[in-house]
Amino acid sequence: MNPSELSLGWKAAVNEVVIGATAAEGGTRGKTVKIGGSQCVPWLGFDGPVGHRPALAIEIWDCGGSSWVEQLQEAYGASISDPVEWAKAAAALNPDLLCLRMMGTHPSMDDSSPAEAAEKVRAILAAVDIPLMIWGCDVDEKDNVVLPKCSEAAKGENCLLGSAKEKNYRTLVASCLADGHKLIAESPLDINIAKQVNILANDVGYPLENIIIYPTTAALGYGSEYVFSIMERGRLAGLSGDKLLQQPVLCDVGSQAWRAKEAVASEDALPGLGAPKERGPLWEALSATNYLQAGADLIVLRHPEAIRTVQQSIERLYQTAVAQ
Amino acid sequence: MYIIGERINGMFKNVRAAIEERDKKVIQDLALAEVAAGADALDINVGPAKADPLEALYWLVDTVREVSDKPLAIDNPKWELMEKVIPRVKGNGIINSCKADPEQLEKYLGLAVENGVGLIALTIDQRGVPADTETRVELGAQIGAMAQDAGLPMHDLFIDPVILPVNVAPKQPENLMAALRQLAMLSDPAPHFVVGLSNVSQNCSNRHLINRTYLVMAMTAGLDAAIVDPLDTELMNQVITTELLQEKMIYCDSYLDAYRMAK
């Protein structure tokens, strides 16, 4: 039997979303990144068009990474203490995007002001020319004053901003509409709420075609199989025609993987599992490649070694799939 | 659920007047309202127009086409009219309808295949509407077999097991559902199954309630298309909720909006 006869003939494809704007498009990025477009069960090229390669974003913080674990500090060296230098070091690893998380604005971190946050955004946009994600500190009240300023500072750059949630979406959606950014719609491992957030954003005028679904991410060993099944169910519904689940999916792997004890604990604490220097990046990479199989379109990572491993995995999967 | 909107019908006074006066706006507003309410196709019935029904049908088709590219279900019993109007929908329509007598069916199937349109075929022959389940199944099977021979794809075939008013034919609603269950198993892929819903409540009181309740019952028996009034919001909400409970969509709090948004 010819494998193409096994194609399920899906009705719809994952939306194609472009992030970033070059000079020609009114921004200052050196390139844009396009994600989505798949119309098949992930990586089964005979089932339908594979779409674009999943994109990788490297996470950095506006306040530097001095609170990050030792393995990550070592990987970036001195640059990690200065967001602009850190951004340059991360961009040199050749990711598709940078993911700037505004943790410095968190009330229990530096509690920095919206103006300071906007200044950081401008400085990083000036220092590197790859497309940018900007993520709040996840305290709604603070995000609602910080993110509009960050959005304005990045106007025209077609960034990806997050995150809109069921109980807190209006401010961010309005900013993204006004300043021309893409939107992360977050839901707490709940496919019903994933649809609901999309409806809410759409009701206030935000196009469904510009949304990226963030269904919440878990590290390997911490519920990733549950995330996997949610992503799988959403993707199959989207391919079957559900317009509220046709958005590309984002996995925030780095922040979760580096909370896992398997990634960070010393050899003394976890005898037999090998040196943390290799184990940490491996835990992060495996957490990510797992989600590649569930149809992740955009993955946020932290460690340079994990990024290289996942880049290689994507290339192998992609080449195999398009050859089918 | 494939919803065929029934409102563009000369039986309605405002539509009849619009046809007589060639008032495009009335027709186009109705078409747009039906589509906005979730219609997948629009029934076009010229009604009891006396003067030149062919010209009136042409005008209706062209008028609706100016505002919607949904398939148009040309609703007329006369072959002479159907034969002329169908090419006008340019491969984007449905013939509504023909009976199951082989000679007639063959002619209509030919028209459907030649023009690349769908066909609604009624399980009625020269004996009339079947009083039982078995004859419905027999005629439905005959329709399916002849459609296959004629080369009409199953997704373009709509079998209508013909509903009669519950006040005069109390056994028929249940007979029809038994027939649906059996017909659904006759071919894979199965054709569509459609009813003209409002027949079930002709001259009854509580018409809307009877229509809505029957539609839900028939959907659970395999009905996947219906000629209904999509402007009946309660009816549409029940269709959507039935699909939700049949796991044809994933729940979210705004699932009613989500369904309409996806149309």
CSV table of C-alpha atoms in Angstrom, one decimal, chain A residues 29-299:
chain,number,residue,atom,x,y,z
A,29,ARG,CA,14.1,42.9,12.4
A,30,GLY,CA,16.7,41.2,10.2
A,31,LYS,CA,14.3,38.4,9.5
A,32,THR,CA,10.8,37.1,10.3
A,33,VAL,CA,9.7,33.7,11.4
A,34,LYS,CA,6.7,31.8,10.1
A,35,ILE,CA,5.1,29.0,12.1
A,36,GLY,CA,2.2,26.7,11.6
A,37,GLY,CA,0.8,25.6,8.3
A,38,SER,CA,0.8,21.9,9.1
A,39,GLN,CA,-2.1,19.8,7.8
A,40,CYS,CA,-1.2,16.4,9.1
A,41,VAL,CA,-0.7,14.4,12.2
A,42,PRO,CA,2.7,15.7,13.4
A,43,TRP,CA,5.6,14.6,11.2
A,44,LEU,CA,3.6,12.2,9.1
A,45,GLY,CA,4.4,13.7,5.7
A,46,PHE,CA,2.2,11.2,3.8
A,47,ASP,CA,-0.8,12.4,5.8
A,48,GLY,CA,-0.6,16.0,4.4
A,49,PRO,CA,1.6,19.1,4.2
A,50,VAL,CA,4.1,19.2,7.1
A,51,GLY,CA,4.0,23.0,7.4
A,52,HIS,CA,6.9,25.1,8.7
A,53,ARG,CA,9.6,23.8,11.0
A,54,PRO,CA,8.8,24.4,14.7
A,55,ALA,CA,10.6,27.6,15.8
A,56,LEU,CA,12.8,27.9,18.8
A,57,ALA,CA,13.0,30.9,21.1
A,58,ILE,CA,15.7,31.4,23.7
A,59,GLU,CA,14.4,32.8,27.0
A,60,ILE,CA,16.2,35.8,28.7
A,61,TRP,CA,15.0,38.0,31.5
A,62,ASP,CA,14.9,41.8,31.6
A,63,CYS,CA,16.6,41.8,35.0
A,64,GLY,CA,19.4,39.3,34.0
A,65,GLY,CA,19.6,35.7,35.1
A,66,SER,CA,21.5,35.9,38.4
A,67,SER,CA,18.7,33.9,40.0
A,68,TRP,CA,19.0,31.1,37.4
A,69,VAL,CA,20.7,27.8,38.3
A,70,GLU,CA,24.4,27.3,38.1
A,71,GLN,CA,24.4,25.3,34.8
A,72,LEU,CA,22.6,28.1,33.0
A,73,GLN,CA,24.8,30.8,34.6
A,74,GLU,CA,27.9,28.9,33.4
A,75,ALA,CA,26.6,28.5,29.9
A,76,TYR,CA,26.1,32.2,29.3
A,77,GLY,CA,29.0,33.4,31.5
A,78,ALA,CA,29.2,37.0,32.5
A,79,SER,CA,26.7,38.2,29.9
A,80,ILE,CA,23.8,36.7,31.9
A,81,SER,CA,24.0,39.6,34.4
A,82,ASP,CA,23.3,42.2,31.7
A,83,PRO,CA,20.1,41.8,29.6
A,84,VAL,CA,21.5,43.4,26.5
A,85,GLU,CA,24.7,41.4,26.5
A,86,TRP,CA,22.7,38.3,27.3
A,87,ALA,CA,20.4,39.0,24.4
A,88,LYS,CA,23.4,39.2,22.1
A,89,ALA,CA,24.9,36.0,23.5
A,90,ALA,CA,21.5,34.3,23.0
A,91,ALA,CA,21.1,35.6,19.5
A,92,ALA,CA,24.5,34.3,18.6
A,93,LEU,CA,23.2,30.8,19.2
A,94,ASN,CA,21.0,31.3,16.1
A,95,PRO,CA,17.5,30.7,17.5
A,96,ASP,CA,14.4,31.8,15.6
A,97,LEU,CA,13.3,34.3,18.3
A,98,LEU,CA,14.3,35.7,21.6
A,99,CYS,CA,11.8,35.4,24.4
A,100,LEU,CA,12.1,38.3,26.8
A,101,ARG,CA,10.4,37.7,30.1
A,102,MET,CA,9.8,40.8,32.2
A,103,MET,CA,10.5,39.1,35.5
A,104,GLY,CA,12.2,42.3,36.7
A,105,THR,CA,8.8,43.9,37.0
A,106,HIS,CA,7.6,41.2,39.4
A,107,PRO,CA,6.6,42.8,42.7
A,108,SER,CA,8.8,40.3,44.6
A,109,MET,CA,11.7,40.7,42.2
A,110,ASP,CA,12.9,44.2,41.3
A,111,ASP,CA,9.4,45.6,41.0
A,112,SER,CA,10.7,47.7,38.1
A,113,SER,CA,8.4,50.3,36.6
A,114,PRO,CA,6.5,50.1,33.3
A,115,ALA,CA,8.9,52.9,31.9
A,116,GLU,CA,11.9,50.9,32.9
A,117,ALA,CA,10.5,47.8,31.3
A,118,ALA,CA,9.8,49.7,28.1
A,119,GLU,CA,13.4,50.9,28.1
A,120,LYS,CA,14.7,47.4,28.4
A,121,VAL,CA,12.5,46.4,25.4
A,122,ARG,CA,13.9,49.2,23.3
A,123,ALA,CA,17.5,48.4,24.3
A,124,ILE,CA,17.1,44.7,23.3
A,125,LEU,CA,15.4,45.6,20.1
A,126,ALA,CA,18.3,47.8,19.3
A,127,ALA,CA,20.9,45.2,20.3
A,128,VAL,CA,19.6,42.2,18.3
A,129,ASP,CA,17.6,42.0,15.1
A,130,ILE,CA,15.8,38.7,15.5
A,131,PRO,CA,12.0,38.6,16.2
A,132,LEU,CA,11.0,39.1,19.8
A,133,MET,CA,8.5,37.5,22.2
A,134,ILE,CA,7.6,39.6,25.3
A,135,TRP,CA,6.1,37.8,28.2
A,136,GLY,CA,4.9,39.4,31.4
A,137,CYS,CA,5.8,38.5,35.0
A,138,ASP,CA,2.5,36.6,35.4
A,139,VAL,CA,1.1,38.9,38.1
A,140,ASP,CA,-2.0,40.2,36.3
A,141,GLU,CA,-2.2,43.7,38.0
A,142,LYS,CA,1.4,44.4,37.2
A,143,ASP,CA,1.3,42.9,33.7
A,144,ASN,CA,-1.7,45.2,32.9
A,145,VAL,CA,0.4,48.3,33.4
A,146,VAL,CA,3.8,46.9,32.1
A,147,LEU,CA,2.8,45.1,29.0
A,148,PRO,CA,1.0,48.1,27.3
A,149,LYS,CA,4.3,50.1,27.7
A,150,CYS,CA,6.4,47.2,26.3
A,151,SER,CA,3.9,46.8,23.5
A,152,GLU,CA,4.2,50.5,22.6
A,153,ALA,CA,8.0,50.4,22.8
A,154,ALA,CA,7.9,47.5,20.2
A,155,LYS,CA,5.2,49.0,18.0
A,156,GLY,CA,5.6,47.9,14.4
A,157,GLU,CA,8.0,45.0,15.3
A,158,ASN,CA,5.2,42.4,15.1
A,159,CYS,CA,6.3,40.8,18.3
A,160,LEU,CA,4.5,37.9,20.1
A,161,LEU,CA,3.1,39.1,23.5
A,162,GLY,CA,1.8,37.1,26.4
A,163,SER,CA,-0.3,36.2,27.9
A,164,ALA,CA,-4.0,36.6,27.6
A,165,LYS,CA,-6.0,34.5,30.1
A,166,GLU,CA,-9.6,33.8,30.6
A,167,LYS,CA,-9.8,36.2,33.6
A,168,ASN,CA,-7.3,38.8,32.3
A,169,TYR,CA,-7.2,39.5,28.5
A,170,ARG,CA,-8.7,42.9,27.7
A,171,THR,CA,-5.6,45.1,28.3
A,172,LEU,CA,-3.2,42.9,26.5
A,173,VAL,CA,-5.5,42.3,23.6
A,174,ALA,CA,-6.1,46.0,23.2
A,175,SER,CA,-2.3,46.7,23.2
A,176,CYS,CA,-1.6,44.0,20.6
A,177,LEU,CA,-4.4,45.3,18.4
A,178,ALA,CA,-3.1,48.9,18.7
A,179,ASP,CA,0.6,48.1,18.2
A,180,GLY,CA,0.3,45.3,15.7
A,181,HIS,CA,1.5,42.3,17.7
A,182,LYS,CA,0.7,38.7,17.8
A,183,LEU,CA,-1.0,37.3,21.0
A,184,ILE,CA,-0.3,34.4,23.3
A,185,ALA,CA,-3.6,32.9,24.6
A,186,GLU,CA,-3.0,31.0,27.8
A,187,SER,CA,-5.1,28.2,29.3
A,188,PRO,CA,-4.4,26.0,32.4
A,189,LEU,CA,-4.2,22.6,30.7
A,190,ASP,CA,-7.8,22.9,29.7
A,191,ILE,CA,-8.9,22.6,26.1
A,192,ASN,CA,-12.3,24.1,26.9
A,193,ILE,CA,-10.7,27.2,28.3
A,194,ALA,CA,-8.2,27.3,25.4
A,195,LYS,CA,-11.2,27.7,23.1
A,196,GLN,CA,-12.9,30.2,25.5
A,197,VAL,CA,-9.8,32.5,25.6
A,198,ASN,CA,-9.7,32.6,21.8
A,199,ILE,CA,-13.4,33.5,21.7
A,200,LEU,CA,-13.0,36.2,24.3
A,201,ALA,CA,-10.1,37.8,22.4
A,202,ASN,CA,-12.0,37.5,19.2
A,203,ASP,CA,-15.1,39.1,20.7
A,204,VAL,CA,-13.1,42.2,21.4
A,205,GLY,CA,-11.8,42.3,17.9
A,206,TYR,CA,-8.6,40.3,17.9
A,207,PRO,CA,-8.3,38.0,14.8
A,208,LEU,CA,-8.1,34.3,15.5
A,209,GLU,CA,-5.5,34.0,12.8
A,210,ASN,CA,-3.0,36.0,14.9
A,211,ILE,CA,-3.3,34.0,18.1
A,212,ILE,CA,-0.8,31.4,19.4
A,213,ILE,CA,-2.2,28.9,21.9
A,214,TYR,CA,-0.2,28.4,25.1
A,215,PRO,CA,-1.9,25.3,26.7
A,216,THR,CA,0.6,25.4,29.7
A,217,THR,CA,3.7,23.2,29.7
A,218,ALA,CA,5.1,20.6,32.0
A,219,ALA,CA,8.6,19.2,32.2
A,220,LEU,CA,9.3,15.6,31.5
A,221,GLY,CA,8.2,13.7,34.6
A,222,TYR,CA,5.9,16.4,35.8
A,223,GLY,CA,2.7,15.8,33.8
A,224,SER,CA,4.1,16.1,30.3
A,225,GLU,CA,2.0,13.2,29.2
A,226,TYR,CA,-1.1,15.1,30.2
A,227,VAL,CA,0.0,18.2,28.3
A,228,PHE,CA,0.8,15.9,25.3
A,229,SER,CA,-2.8,14.5,25.2
A,230,ILE,CA,-4.3,18.0,25.5
A,231,MET,CA,-2.1,19.2,22.6
A,232,GLU,CA,-2.9,16.1,20.6
A,233,ARG,CA,-6.7,16.4,21.1
A,234,GLY,CA,-6.6,20.1,20.2
A,235,ARG,CA,-4.6,19.5,17.1
A,236,LEU,CA,-6.9,16.8,15.8
A,237,ALA,CA,-9.9,19.0,16.5
A,238,GLY,CA,-8.2,21.9,14.7
A,239,LEU,CA,-7.4,19.7,11.6
A,240,SER,CA,-11.0,18.5,11.7
A,241,GLY,CA,-12.2,22.1,11.3
A,242,ASP,CA,-12.5,23.6,14.7
A,243,LYS,CA,-11.4,27.2,14.0
A,244,LEU,CA,-10.8,27.8,17.7
A,245,LEU,CA,-8.1,25.2,17.8
A,246,GLN,CA,-6.3,25.9,14.5
A,247,GLN,CA,-3.8,28.2,16.2
A,248,PRO,CA,-0.1,27.2,16.4
A,249,VAL,CA,0.9,25.9,19.8
A,250,LEU,CA,3.6,27.3,22.1
A,251,CYS,CA,5.5,25.2,24.7
A,252,ASP,CA,7.4,27.0,27.4
A,253,VAL,CA,9.8,24.2,28.1
A,254,GLY,CA,12.9,26.0,29.6
A,255,SER,CA,11.2,27.5,32.7
A,256,GLN,CA,9.6,24.2,33.5
A,257,ALA,CA,12.5,21.8,32.8
A,258,TRP,CA,14.9,23.9,35.0
A,259,ARG,CA,12.5,23.5,37.9
A,260,ALA,CA,12.7,19.7,37.8
A,261,LYS,CA,15.0,18.2,40.4
A,262,GLU,CA,16.3,15.8,37.7
A,263,ALA,CA,17.7,18.7,35.9
A,264,VAL,CA,19.3,20.6,38.7
A,265,ALA,CA,20.1,18.2,41.7
A,266,SER,CA,23.7,17.3,42.4
A,267,GLU,CA,25.1,13.9,41.7
A,268,ASP,CA,25.2,13.3,45.5
A,269,ALA,CA,21.5,14.0,45.7
A,270,LEU,CA,20.6,11.8,42.7
A,271,PRO,CA,23.3,9.1,42.5
A,272,GLY,CA,23.4,7.1,39.3
A,273,LEU,CA,21.8,9.8,37.1
A,274,GLY,CA,25.0,11.3,35.9
A,275,ALA,CA,26.6,14.7,36.0
A,276,PRO,CA,24.1,17.7,36.3
A,277,LYS,CA,26.1,19.5,33.6
A,278,GLU,CA,24.9,17.0,31.0
A,279,ARG,CA,21.8,15.9,32.7
A,280,GLY,CA,20.2,19.4,32.9
A,281,PRO,CA,20.4,20.3,29.2
A,282,LEU,CA,19.3,16.7,28.4
A,283,TRP,CA,16.3,16.9,30.6
A,284,GLU,CA,15.3,20.2,28.9
A,285,ALA,CA,15.9,18.8,25.4
A,286,LEU,CA,13.9,15.7,26.1
A,287,SER,CA,11.0,17.7,27.6
A,288,ALA,CA,11.0,19.6,24.3
A,289,THR,CA,11.4,16.8,21.8
A,290,ASN,CA,8.4,15.1,23.4
A,291,TYR,CA,6.2,18.1,22.5
A,292,LEU,CA,7.6,18.1,18.9
A,293,GLN,CA,5.7,14.8,18.5
A,294,ALA,CA,2.5,16.4,19.8
A,295,GLY,CA,2.7,19.2,17.3
A,296,ALA,CA,4.4,22.1,19.1
A,297,ASP,CA,5.0,25.0,16.7
A,298,LEU,CA,7.1,27.2,19.0
A,299,ILE,CA,9.3,26.1,21.9
